[in-house]
Amino acid sequence: MWGLLISILMAVLIGTIGDALVKSSMPGGLLGSMIAGFAGGWLGSILFGSWGPIIGGFAVIPAIIGTALFVFLLGMLSQALRKSA
């Protein structure tokens, strides 16, 4: 129970930090930040491995970098879809 709660809180925190690093913003408020945090944690661990402090199952530094990359790519995709419509 505590592990799940810590993982969700870390996902929100990592999603918020990653969103702050990128100009385009993640829609959805806390839920969007949580989704971006989980996706960024997954992406960061694939691209950069598992180094640095690990809290709640997240390697914090790769997860933040992965989240910033995820939000950046999502913003670019959103802009491309808006231009084509």
PDB file of C-alpha atoms in Angstrom:
ATOM      1  CA  MET A   1       0.000   0.000   0.000  1.00  0.00           C
ATOM      2  CA  TRP A   2       2.718   2.499   0.957  1.00  0.00           C
ATOM      3  CA  GLY A   3       4.818   1.482  -2.033  1.00  0.00           C
ATOM      4  CA  LEU A   4       1.975   2.293  -4.426  1.00  0.00           C
ATOM      5  CA  LEU A   5       1.346   5.644  -2.767  1.00  0.00           C
ATOM      6  CA  ILE A   6       5.054   6.549  -2.897  1.00  0.00           C
ATOM      7  CA  SER A   7       5.216   5.517  -6.569  1.00  0.00           C
ATOM      8  CA  ILE A   8       2.222   7.706  -7.434  1.00  0.00           C
ATOM      9  CA  LEU A   9       3.640  10.674  -5.518  1.00  0.00           C
ATOM     10  CA  MET A  10       7.026  10.250  -7.200  1.00  0.00           C
ATOM     11  CA  ALA A  11       5.350  10.036 -10.624  1.00  0.00           C
ATOM     12  CA  VAL A  12       3.494  13.302  -9.957  1.00  0.00           C
ATOM     13  CA  LEU A  13       6.668  14.993  -8.681  1.00  0.00           C
ATOM     14  CA  ILE A  14       8.802  13.756 -11.573  1.00  0.00           C
ATOM     15  CA  GLY A  15       6.066  14.698 -14.067  1.00  0.00           C
ATOM     16  CA  THR A  16       5.846  18.198 -12.618  1.00  0.00           C
ATOM     17  CA  ILE A  17       9.628  18.699 -12.720  1.00  0.00           C
ATOM     18  CA  GLY A  18       9.891  17.314 -16.257  1.00  0.00           C
ATOM     19  CA  ASP A  19       7.020  19.523 -17.389  1.00  0.00           C
ATOM     20  CA  ALA A  20       8.704  22.591 -15.868  1.00  0.00           C
ATOM     21  CA  LEU A  21      11.881  21.902 -17.872  1.00  0.00           C
ATOM     22  CA  VAL A  22      10.065  22.030 -21.226  1.00  0.00           C
ATOM     23  CA  LYS A  23       8.284  25.010 -22.826  1.00  0.00           C
ATOM     24  CA  SER A  24       5.164  23.088 -23.852  1.00  0.00           C
ATOM     25  CA  SER A  25       2.963  22.092 -20.950  1.00  0.00           C
ATOM     26  CA  MET A  26       1.406  18.738 -20.173  1.00  0.00           C
ATOM     27  CA  PRO A  27      -2.401  18.933 -20.144  1.00  0.00           C
ATOM     28  CA  GLY A  28      -4.440  17.285 -17.433  1.00  0.00           C
ATOM     29  CA  GLY A  29      -3.062  18.798 -14.235  1.00  0.00           C
ATOM     30  CA  LEU A  30      -1.984  16.253 -11.631  1.00  0.00           C
ATOM     31  CA  LEU A  31      -3.308  13.297 -13.600  1.00  0.00           C
ATOM     32  CA  GLY A  32      -1.383  14.434 -16.673  1.00  0.00           C
ATOM     33  CA  SER A  33       1.759  14.907 -14.567  1.00  0.00           C
ATOM     34  CA  MET A  34       1.334  11.438 -13.091  1.00  0.00           C
ATOM     35  CA  ILE A  35       0.948   9.851 -16.524  1.00  0.00           C
ATOM     36  CA  ALA A  36       3.933  11.828 -17.839  1.00  0.00           C
ATOM     37  CA  GLY A  37       5.947  10.754 -14.784  1.00  0.00           C
ATOM     38  CA  PHE A  38       5.217   7.069 -15.314  1.00  0.00           C
ATOM     39  CA  ALA A  39       5.845   7.301 -19.077  1.00  0.00           C
ATOM     40  CA  GLY A  40       9.005   9.344 -18.524  1.00  0.00           C
ATOM     41  CA  GLY A  41      10.273   6.923 -15.894  1.00  0.00           C
ATOM     42  CA  TRP A  42       9.812   4.077 -18.335  1.00  0.00           C
ATOM     43  CA  LEU A  43      11.380   6.002 -21.223  1.00  0.00           C
ATOM     44  CA  GLY A  44      14.271   7.253 -19.088  1.00  0.00           C
ATOM     45  CA  SER A  45      15.100   3.781 -17.809  1.00  0.00           C
ATOM     46  CA  ILE A  46      15.134   2.404 -21.359  1.00  0.00           C
ATOM     47  CA  LEU A  47      17.300   5.212 -22.771  1.00  0.00           C
ATOM     48  CA  PHE A  48      19.598   5.966 -19.828  1.00  0.00           C
ATOM     49  CA  GLY A  49      19.492   2.923 -17.563  1.00  0.00           C
ATOM     50  CA  SER A  50      19.002   2.922 -13.824  1.00  0.00           C
ATOM     51  CA  TRP A  51      21.548   5.191 -12.134  1.00  0.00           C
ATOM     52  CA  GLY A  52      21.317   7.803  -9.440  1.00  0.00           C
ATOM     53  CA  PRO A  53      18.942   7.709  -6.494  1.00  0.00           C
ATOM     54  CA  ILE A  54      16.037   5.278  -6.724  1.00  0.00           C
ATOM     55  CA  ILE A  55      12.870   6.314  -4.892  1.00  0.00           C
ATOM     56  CA  GLY A  56       9.532   4.557  -5.229  1.00  0.00           C
ATOM     57  CA  GLY A  57      10.863   2.357  -8.021  1.00  0.00           C
ATOM     58  CA  PHE A  58      12.013   5.352 -10.091  1.00  0.00           C
ATOM     59  CA  ALA A  59      15.629   6.090 -10.932  1.00  0.00           C
ATOM     60  CA  VAL A  60      15.038   9.796 -10.331  1.00  0.00           C
ATOM     61  CA  ILE A  61      17.495  11.480 -12.716  1.00  0.00           C
ATOM     62  CA  PRO A  62      16.797   9.299 -15.787  1.00  0.00           C
ATOM     63  CA  ALA A  63      13.062   9.562 -15.044  1.00  0.00           C
ATOM     64  CA  ILE A  64      13.171  13.374 -14.993  1.00  0.00           C
ATOM     65  CA  ILE A  65      15.137  13.460 -18.253  1.00  0.00           C
ATOM     66  CA  GLY A  66      12.773  10.899 -19.805  1.00  0.00           C
ATOM     67  CA  THR A  67       9.733  12.882 -18.672  1.00  0.00           C
ATOM     68  CA  ALA A  68      11.106  16.114 -20.142  1.00  0.00           C
ATOM     69  CA  LEU A  69      11.736  14.262 -23.408  1.00  0.00           C
ATOM     70  CA  PHE A  70       8.250  12.719 -23.322  1.00  0.00           C
ATOM     71  CA  VAL A  71       6.538  16.096 -22.717  1.00  0.00           C
ATOM     72  CA  PHE A  72       8.668  17.726 -25.435  1.00  0.00           C
ATOM     73  CA  LEU A  73       7.768  15.029 -27.983  1.00  0.00           C
ATOM     74  CA  LEU A  74       4.111  15.164 -26.982  1.00  0.00           C
ATOM     75  CA  GLY A  75       4.124  18.957 -27.448  1.00  0.00           C
ATOM     76  CA  MET A  76       5.699  18.616 -30.895  1.00  0.00           C
ATOM     77  CA  LEU A  77       3.136  15.983 -31.885  1.00  0.00           C
ATOM     78  CA  SER A  78       0.315  18.211 -30.639  1.00  0.00           C
ATOM     79  CA  GLN A  79       1.604  21.172 -32.658  1.00  0.00           C
ATOM     80  CA  ALA A  80       1.951  19.040 -35.783  1.00  0.00           C
ATOM     81  CA  LEU A  81      -1.597  17.748 -35.414  1.00  0.00           C
ATOM     82  CA  ARG A  82      -2.951  21.269 -34.909  1.00  0.00           C
ATOM     83  CA  LYS A  83      -1.163  22.532 -38.040  1.00  0.00           C
ATOM     84  CA  SER A  84      -2.439  19.690 -40.198  1.00  0.00           C
ATOM     85  CA  ALA A  85      -6.072  20.098 -39.121  1.00  0.00           C
TER      86      ALA A  85
END
